[in-house]
């Protein structure tokens, strides 16, 4: 019987051998590089006013903390003449239980291969929508447990199966687009990780299609972006998109600026969801600020407002976060948030795990502390 240390050594040796095999597969390690990388983020959070009893809930969430946990392989091969072959395989990890996120996909965060050069990168596989890339700089809290994902769970999960994507940066301008004939091949819903709309149908070519486009401009001190993301329905799809004639479209404009120790960002996301018969149109706006106290301490705050047109349904979320950096790779953080729902909305302040919603029209507070380590 092998000891845990022997088992770990064997697993590490196998992984190193697999990496070496990848590096040599195309004729030599000097022509190809492969990087193993990851992020482990674990936290404890407490939510107030959960369910009809309005009881408190303490848990170790598995979807995200300050950032979602992941493990990945990234590689490139120099083909000469400025052309490179590139690939990424990246899985989402539920640190609370050691399971895979994104509906149990092995490489649920990203899985693509492509070519990169002066024209940008063209890739095929499971990839991020341009909506995801458009929010990275302006939405300061990003995919944090108390953040925009609590009001629209598609935002931190805007990934697309079977995608053809192009993205490139030219003199400060970043342009990009995606297209998929079948945006979701895993039924794990109704959640952003699986919407039961595989598409790629010979009888309905429009079913489950997705497309997105982005125009972005950045300088050293400020940037602005506009993007559109549209998903089409299909037979049996979740969230009311049960026909290929129905679409769910988000259009956004956003921007950010930096000076001295400050960074600010804000944006607006306009949504038209034809899968909803009662509240198809909504707007989500956000504004945030971050202040670097010193090289170790970062303070951030962000305000979000979700408003459904011609409806009493709306929600306001305020979140704050303090991060203390221990080293280049390790940091501690503490965060707090509050959400106020109106109408029939019952959105939780936290998107770090399923469940934990307050009563319809209710408010909820959340606090959490955690540690993250990157490698």
Short mmCIF file of C-alpha atoms in Angstrom, two decimals:
data_model
loop_
_atom_site.label_atom_id
_atom_site.label_comp_id
_atom_site.label_asym_id
_atom_site.label_seq_id
_atom_site.Cartn_x
_atom_site.Cartn_y
_atom_site.Cartn_z
CA UNK A 1 0.00 0.00 0.00
CA UNK A 2 1.42 3.40 -1.02
CA UNK A 3 1.66 6.20 1.52
CA UNK A 4 0.03 9.58 0.72
CA UNK A 5 3.48 11.01 0.02
CA UNK A 6 4.25 8.19 -2.41
CA UNK A 7 0.89 8.70 -4.13
CA UNK A 8 1.47 12.43 -4.42
CA UNK A 9 4.99 11.87 -5.78
CA UNK A 10 3.66 9.42 -8.35
CA UNK A 11 0.90 11.86 -9.40
CA UNK A 12 3.38 14.72 -9.64
CA UNK A 13 5.78 12.60 -11.69
CA UNK A 14 2.97 11.60 -14.06
CA UNK A 15 1.91 15.22 -14.49
CA UNK A 16 5.50 16.30 -15.16
CA UNK A 17 5.89 13.48 -17.66
CA UNK A 18 2.66 14.50 -19.40
CA UNK A 19 3.89 18.08 -19.61
CA UNK A 20 7.24 16.95 -20.97
CA UNK A 21 5.46 14.82 -23.55
CA UNK A 22 3.38 17.82 -24.63
CA UNK A 23 6.49 20.00 -24.87
CA UNK A 24 8.30 17.48 -27.09
CA UNK A 25 5.34 16.42 -29.20
CA UNK A 26 6.09 18.82 -32.02
CA UNK A 27 9.81 18.36 -32.23
CA UNK A 28 11.46 19.86 -29.16
CA UNK A 29 10.93 21.79 -25.96
CA UNK A 30 12.72 24.82 -27.39
CA UNK A 31 9.90 25.28 -29.94
CA UNK A 32 6.99 24.86 -27.53
CA UNK A 33 6.21 26.02 -24.02
CA UNK A 34 3.55 24.61 -21.69
CA UNK A 35 2.58 26.27 -18.41
CA UNK A 36 0.60 24.71 -15.56
CA UNK A 37 -1.20 27.44 -13.63
CA UNK A 38 -4.04 27.89 -11.20
CA UNK A 39 -5.79 29.76 -8.43
CA UNK A 40 -7.17 28.37 -5.19
CA UNK A 41 -9.62 30.62 -3.36
CA UNK A 42 -11.40 29.40 -0.23
CA UNK A 43 -13.64 31.39 2.08
CA UNK A 44 -16.28 31.25 4.80
CA UNK A 45 -19.38 33.39 4.36
CA UNK A 46 -22.43 34.17 6.48
CA UNK A 47 -25.77 35.27 5.00
CA UNK A 48 -28.71 36.75 6.88
CA UNK A 49 -32.44 36.40 6.16
CA UNK A 50 -32.39 33.14 4.20
CA UNK A 51 -35.76 31.72 3.13
CA UNK A 52 -39.16 32.35 4.62
CA UNK A 53 -37.82 31.84 8.16
CA UNK A 54 -35.19 34.56 7.58
CA UNK A 55 -32.61 32.42 9.35
CA UNK A 56 -28.87 32.87 9.05
CA UNK A 57 -26.65 30.62 6.93
CA UNK A 58 -22.92 29.98 7.36
CA UNK A 59 -21.15 28.02 4.64
CA UNK A 60 -17.95 27.39 2.70
CA UNK A 61 -19.04 28.22 -0.87
CA UNK A 62 -17.67 26.42 -3.93
CA UNK A 63 -18.35 28.63 -6.95
CA UNK A 64 -16.32 31.72 -6.15
CA UNK A 65 -14.79 33.78 -3.36
CA UNK A 66 -12.70 36.78 -4.25
CA UNK A 67 -12.17 34.91 -7.55
CA UNK A 68 -13.24 31.47 -8.85
CA UNK A 69 -10.73 28.66 -8.31
CA UNK A 70 -9.23 27.00 -11.37
CA UNK A 71 -6.47 24.74 -12.71
CA UNK A 72 -5.19 25.07 -16.25
CA UNK A 73 -2.69 24.21 -18.93
CA UNK A 74 -1.56 26.92 -21.36
CA UNK A 75 0.78 26.33 -24.26
CA UNK A 76 2.20 27.80 -27.43
CA UNK A 77 4.42 26.64 -30.27
CA UNK A 78 6.49 28.96 -32.46
CA UNK A 79 5.66 28.11 -36.07
CA UNK A 80 7.94 30.77 -37.53
CA UNK A 81 7.22 34.01 -39.31
CA UNK A 82 5.45 35.46 -36.24
CA UNK A 83 2.85 32.67 -36.24
CA UNK A 84 2.15 30.56 -33.15
CA UNK A 85 -0.09 27.62 -32.32
CA UNK A 86 -1.81 28.16 -28.96
CA UNK A 87 -4.06 26.18 -26.64
CA UNK A 88 -5.72 26.47 -23.23
CA UNK A 89 -7.35 23.79 -21.09
CA UNK A 90 -8.83 25.18 -17.85
CA UNK A 91 -11.14 23.64 -15.29
CA UNK A 92 -13.17 25.23 -12.52
CA UNK A 93 -12.73 23.73 -9.06
CA UNK A 94 -15.16 23.72 -6.16
CA UNK A 95 -12.66 23.97 -3.31
CA UNK A 96 -15.35 23.27 -0.71
CA UNK A 97 -15.71 19.66 -1.89
CA UNK A 98 -13.04 19.14 -4.55
CA UNK A 99 -15.58 18.81 -7.37
CA UNK A 100 -15.62 20.32 -10.86
CA UNK A 101 -17.74 23.39 -11.55
CA UNK A 102 -19.36 24.50 -14.84
CA UNK A 103 -21.81 21.61 -14.81
CA UNK A 104 -19.14 19.00 -14.10
CA UNK A 105 -17.15 19.67 -17.28
CA UNK A 106 -13.54 18.52 -17.00
CA UNK A 107 -12.33 21.66 -18.78
CA UNK A 108 -15.38 23.82 -18.12
CA UNK A 109 -13.74 27.24 -17.97
CA UNK A 110 -11.87 27.06 -21.28
CA UNK A 111 -10.88 24.42 -23.83
CA UNK A 112 -9.59 25.72 -27.16
CA UNK A 113 -6.82 25.53 -29.74
CA UNK A 114 -5.91 28.13 -32.34
CA UNK A 115 -3.39 30.27 -34.16
CA UNK A 116 -1.93 33.59 -33.02
CA UNK A 117 -0.05 36.28 -34.92
CA UNK A 118 -0.10 39.94 -35.92
CA UNK A 119 -3.78 39.47 -36.82
CA UNK A 120 -4.66 38.48 -33.26
CA UNK A 121 -5.82 35.02 -32.17
CA UNK A 122 -8.27 32.74 -33.97
CA UNK A 123 -9.40 29.76 -31.89
CA UNK A 124 -11.92 26.91 -31.82
CA UNK A 125 -13.51 25.35 -28.74
CA UNK A 126 -15.17 26.38 -25.49
CA UNK A 127 -14.31 30.03 -24.94
CA UNK A 128 -15.33 33.27 -23.29
CA UNK A 129 -17.88 35.50 -24.96
CA UNK A 130 -16.80 39.06 -25.75
CA UNK A 131 -19.22 40.16 -23.03
CA UNK A 132 -16.85 38.61 -20.49
CA UNK A 133 -13.81 40.43 -21.87
CA UNK A 134 -15.71 43.72 -21.96
CA UNK A 135 -16.28 43.72 -18.18
CA UNK A 136 -12.79 42.83 -16.93
CA UNK A 137 -11.45 46.37 -16.38
CA UNK A 138 -14.62 48.35 -15.60
CA UNK A 139 -16.30 45.94 -13.15
CA UNK A 140 -13.80 46.18 -10.29
CA UNK A 141 -15.14 43.30 -8.18
CA UNK A 142 -15.70 41.13 -11.25
CA UNK A 143 -16.73 37.52 -10.48
CA UNK A 144 -16.56 38.01 -6.70
CA UNK A 145 -19.08 36.43 -4.33
CA UNK A 146 -20.81 39.78 -3.74
CA UNK A 147 -20.89 41.42 -7.16
CA UNK A 148 -22.47 41.64 -10.58
CA UNK A 149 -22.95 37.86 -10.76
CA UNK A 150 -25.48 38.15 -7.93
CA UNK A 151 -27.72 40.28 -10.17
CA UNK A 152 -27.02 38.56 -13.51
CA UNK A 153 -25.42 35.13 -13.19
CA UNK A 154 -24.59 35.05 -16.92
CA UNK A 155 -21.94 37.77 -16.57
CA UNK A 156 -19.18 35.77 -14.84
CA UNK A 157 -20.25 32.63 -16.73
CA UNK A 158 -20.46 33.93 -20.30
CA UNK A 159 -18.66 31.03 -21.93
CA UNK A 160 -19.71 29.32 -25.15
CA UNK A 161 -19.35 25.74 -26.39
CA UNK A 162 -18.43 25.03 -30.03
CA UNK A 163 -17.20 28.61 -30.44
CA UNK A 164 -15.23 30.18 -33.27
CA UNK A 165 -13.51 33.26 -31.86
CA UNK A 166 -11.17 36.04 -32.94
CA UNK A 167 -9.61 38.73 -30.76
CA UNK A 168 -6.72 41.08 -31.43
CA UNK A 169 -5.16 44.30 -30.16
CA UNK A 170 -3.92 46.98 -32.54
CA UNK A 171 -2.46 50.31 -31.33
CA UNK A 172 -4.63 50.43 -28.22
CA UNK A 173 -7.75 49.10 -29.95
CA UNK A 174 -8.97 45.59 -29.06
CA UNK A 175 -11.51 44.02 -31.41
CA UNK A 176 -13.18 40.65 -31.03
CA UNK A 177 -16.07 38.41 -32.07
CA UNK A 178 -17.44 34.94 -31.41
CA UNK A 179 -19.92 32.69 -33.15
CA UNK A 180 -21.27 29.33 -32.07
CA UNK A 181 -23.75 27.05 -33.87
CA UNK A 182 -24.47 25.32 -30.54
CA UNK A 183 -23.71 27.29 -27.41
CA UNK A 184 -24.31 24.68 -24.69
CA UNK A 185 -23.70 20.93 -24.82
CA UNK A 186 -24.07 20.11 -21.11
CA UNK A 187 -27.44 19.95 -19.35
CA UNK A 188 -26.72 21.23 -15.86
CA UNK A 189 -29.40 23.75 -15.24
CA UNK A 190 -31.16 25.85 -15.26
CA UNK A 191 -27.89 27.59 -14.43
CA UNK A 192 -25.36 29.60 -16.46
CA UNK A 193 -23.26 26.42 -16.57
CA UNK A 194 -25.90 24.50 -18.48
CA UNK A 195 -29.02 25.70 -20.26
CA UNK A 196 -30.11 22.57 -22.15
CA UNK A 197 -29.60 24.13 -25.58
CA UNK A 198 -26.94 22.10 -27.47
CA UNK A 199 -27.95 23.25 -30.94
CA UNK A 200 -25.95 22.25 -34.04
CA UNK A 201 -29.22 21.01 -35.47
CA UNK A 202 -29.70 19.84 -39.05
CA UNK A 203 -33.42 20.64 -38.84
CA UNK A 204 -33.13 24.08 -37.22
CA UNK A 205 -29.88 25.84 -38.04
CA UNK A 206 -30.75 28.85 -35.85
CA UNK A 207 -31.34 26.81 -32.70
CA UNK A 208 -29.01 27.61 -29.81
CA UNK A 209 -26.74 29.90 -31.78
CA UNK A 210 -24.62 32.53 -30.04
CA UNK A 211 -22.69 35.53 -31.27
CA UNK A 212 -20.85 38.40 -29.65
CA UNK A 213 -18.73 41.37 -30.71
CA UNK A 214 -16.54 43.90 -28.91
CA UNK A 215 -14.71 47.17 -29.56
CA UNK A 216 -12.36 48.33 -26.80
CA UNK A 217 -9.81 51.12 -26.48
CA UNK A 218 -7.24 51.36 -23.68
CA UNK A 219 -4.48 53.73 -22.67
CA UNK A 220 -2.23 53.53 -19.63
CA UNK A 221 -4.68 55.60 -17.57
CA UNK A 222 -8.17 55.00 -18.97
CA UNK A 223 -10.22 52.79 -21.26
CA UNK A 224 -13.67 52.38 -22.79
CA UNK A 225 -15.54 49.46 -24.33
CA UNK A 226 -18.77 48.55 -26.13
CA UNK A 227 -19.95 44.97 -26.64
CA UNK A 228 -22.99 42.88 -27.62
CA UNK A 229 -23.79 39.27 -26.70
CA UNK A 230 -26.82 37.38 -28.06
CA UNK A 231 -27.93 33.81 -27.42
CA UNK A 232 -30.75 32.12 -29.30
CA UNK A 233 -33.18 29.55 -27.93
CA UNK A 234 -34.11 26.03 -28.97
CA UNK A 235 -36.50 23.19 -28.19
CA UNK A 236 -36.34 22.31 -24.50
CA UNK A 237 -33.98 25.12 -23.51
CA UNK A 238 -34.25 26.53 -20.01
CA UNK A 239 -35.18 30.07 -18.93
CA UNK A 240 -38.06 30.35 -21.41
CA UNK A 241 -35.89 30.31 -24.54
CA UNK A 242 -37.78 27.34 -25.94
CA UNK A 243 -37.73 28.41 -29.60
CA UNK A 244 -34.99 29.43 -32.00
CA UNK A 245 -37.09 32.52 -32.75
CA UNK A 246 -36.37 33.82 -29.23
CA UNK A 247 -33.16 35.62 -28.25
CA UNK A 248 -31.58 36.91 -25.07
CA UNK A 249 -29.36 39.89 -25.88
CA UNK A 250 -27.11 42.04 -23.69
CA UNK A 251 -25.48 45.24 -24.93
CA UNK A 252 -22.98 47.12 -22.79
CA UNK A 253 -20.89 50.25 -22.61
CA UNK A 254 -18.30 50.63 -19.86
CA UNK A 255 -15.16 52.50 -18.92
CA UNK A 256 -12.41 52.85 -16.34
CA UNK A 257 -9.76 55.35 -15.25
CA UNK A 258 -6.69 55.27 -13.02
CA UNK A 259 -4.69 58.03 -11.30
CA UNK A 260 -2.33 58.06 -8.31
CA UNK A 261 -3.60 55.31 -5.97
CA UNK A 262 -7.16 55.35 -7.32
CA UNK A 263 -9.02 53.30 -9.91
CA UNK A 264 -12.66 53.86 -10.83
CA UNK A 265 -14.93 51.98 -13.21
CA UNK A 266 -18.53 51.87 -14.29
CA UNK A 267 -20.86 50.58 -16.95
CA UNK A 268 -24.37 49.90 -18.18
CA UNK A 269 -25.74 46.59 -19.47
CA UNK A 270 -29.01 46.76 -21.38
CA UNK A 271 -30.77 43.38 -21.68
CA UNK A 272 -33.66 42.20 -23.84
CA UNK A 273 -34.70 38.65 -22.94
CA UNK A 274 -37.50 37.37 -25.16
CA UNK A 275 -37.67 34.24 -23.02
CA UNK A 276 -39.45 36.29 -20.35
CA UNK A 277 -43.10 37.15 -21.02
CA UNK A 278 -43.42 39.51 -18.04
CA UNK A 279 -40.10 41.40 -17.72
CA UNK A 280 -38.16 41.05 -20.98
CA UNK A 281 -36.29 44.38 -20.71
CA UNK A 282 -33.90 45.37 -17.95
CA UNK A 283 -30.91 47.55 -17.23
CA UNK A 284 -27.99 46.85 -14.93
CA UNK A 285 -25.62 49.67 -14.11
CA UNK A 286 -22.64 49.70 -11.80
CA UNK A 287 -19.98 52.08 -10.51
CA UNK A 288 -17.00 51.25 -8.34
CA UNK A 289 -13.78 52.61 -6.89
CA UNK A 290 -10.57 51.09 -5.58
CA UNK A 291 -7.85 52.70 -3.46
CA UNK A 292 -4.38 51.22 -2.94
CA UNK A 293 -3.43 52.20 0.61
CA UNK A 294 0.05 50.70 0.25
CA UNK A 295 1.60 47.79 -1.69
CA UNK A 296 -0.12 45.35 0.69
CA UNK A 297 -3.60 46.81 1.22
CA UNK A 298 -6.31 47.39 -1.42
CA UNK A 299 -9.77 48.74 -0.57
CA UNK A 300 -12.65 48.45 -3.07
CA UNK A 301 -16.35 49.32 -3.15
CA UNK A 302 -18.98 48.93 -5.87
CA UNK A 303 -22.66 49.81 -6.24
CA UNK A 304 -25.00 47.89 -8.58
CA UNK A 305 -28.57 48.61 -9.64
CA UNK A 306 -30.83 46.20 -11.58
CA UNK A 307 -34.10 47.63 -12.90
CA UNK A 308 -36.79 45.82 -14.94
CA UNK A 309 -38.77 48.06 -17.28
CA UNK A 310 -42.48 48.57 -16.50
CA UNK A 311 -42.18 46.47 -13.37
CA UNK A 312 -41.75 46.90 -9.63
CA UNK A 313 -38.93 44.35 -9.79
CA UNK A 314 -35.56 45.88 -9.01
CA UNK A 315 -32.56 45.25 -6.81
CA UNK A 316 -29.71 47.33 -5.40
CA UNK A 317 -26.45 45.79 -4.20
CA UNK A 318 -23.57 47.46 -2.37
CA UNK A 319 -20.35 45.52 -1.81
CA UNK A 320 -17.01 46.36 -0.21
CA UNK A 321 -13.78 44.37 -0.06
CA UNK A 322 -10.38 44.71 1.62
CA UNK A 323 -7.42 42.67 0.36
CA UNK A 324 -4.16 42.18 2.28
CA UNK A 325 -1.33 40.84 0.13
CA UNK A 326 1.05 38.50 1.95
CA UNK A 327 3.24 37.76 -1.08
CA UNK A 328 3.23 37.85 -4.85
CA UNK A 329 0.96 34.81 -4.88
CA UNK A 330 -0.98 34.79 -1.59
CA UNK A 331 -3.53 37.22 -0.18
CA UNK A 332 -6.15 37.44 2.56
CA UNK A 333 -9.45 39.25 2.04
CA UNK A 334 -12.60 40.29 3.86
CA UNK A 335 -15.76 41.37 2.10
CA UNK A 336 -19.30 42.45 2.92
CA UNK A 337 -22.43 43.10 0.88
CA UNK A 338 -26.07 44.05 1.14
CA UNK A 339 -28.87 43.57 -1.38
CA UNK A 340 -32.33 45.15 -1.32
CA UNK A 341 -34.97 43.47 -3.50
CA UNK A 342 -38.24 45.06 -4.59
CA UNK A 343 -41.33 43.58 -6.23
CA UNK A 344 -41.17 39.80 -6.55
CA UNK A 345 -37.39 39.58 -6.88
CA UNK A 346 -35.58 37.28 -4.45
CA UNK A 347 -31.93 37.61 -5.47
CA UNK A 348 -29.26 36.61 -2.98
CA UNK A 349 -26.44 38.97 -2.11
CA UNK A 350 -24.07 36.06 -2.82
CA UNK A 351 -23.45 34.16 -6.04
CA UNK A 352 -20.75 31.99 -4.41
CA UNK A 353 -23.05 28.97 -4.11
CA UNK A 354 -26.60 28.04 -5.03
CA UNK A 355 -29.38 28.60 -2.54
CA UNK A 356 -29.35 31.14 0.23
CA UNK A 357 -31.99 33.45 -1.26
CA UNK A 358 -34.07 35.82 0.90
CA UNK A 359 -37.88 36.07 0.75
CA UNK A 360 -39.38 37.80 -2.31
CA UNK A 361 -38.89 41.53 -2.03
CA UNK A 362 -36.57 41.07 0.94
CA UNK A 363 -33.13 42.32 1.88
CA UNK A 364 -30.04 40.35 2.80
CA UNK A 365 -26.60 41.00 4.28
CA UNK A 366 -23.48 38.96 3.68
CA UNK A 367 -20.00 38.88 5.17
CA UNK A 368 -17.07 36.66 4.25
CA UNK A 369 -13.35 36.19 4.75
CA UNK A 370 -10.96 34.04 2.79
CA UNK A 371 -7.54 33.30 1.36
CA UNK A 372 -6.41 32.99 -2.25
CA UNK A 373 -3.21 31.56 -3.67
CA UNK A 374 -2.12 31.60 -7.30
CA UNK A 375 0.52 29.45 -8.98
#
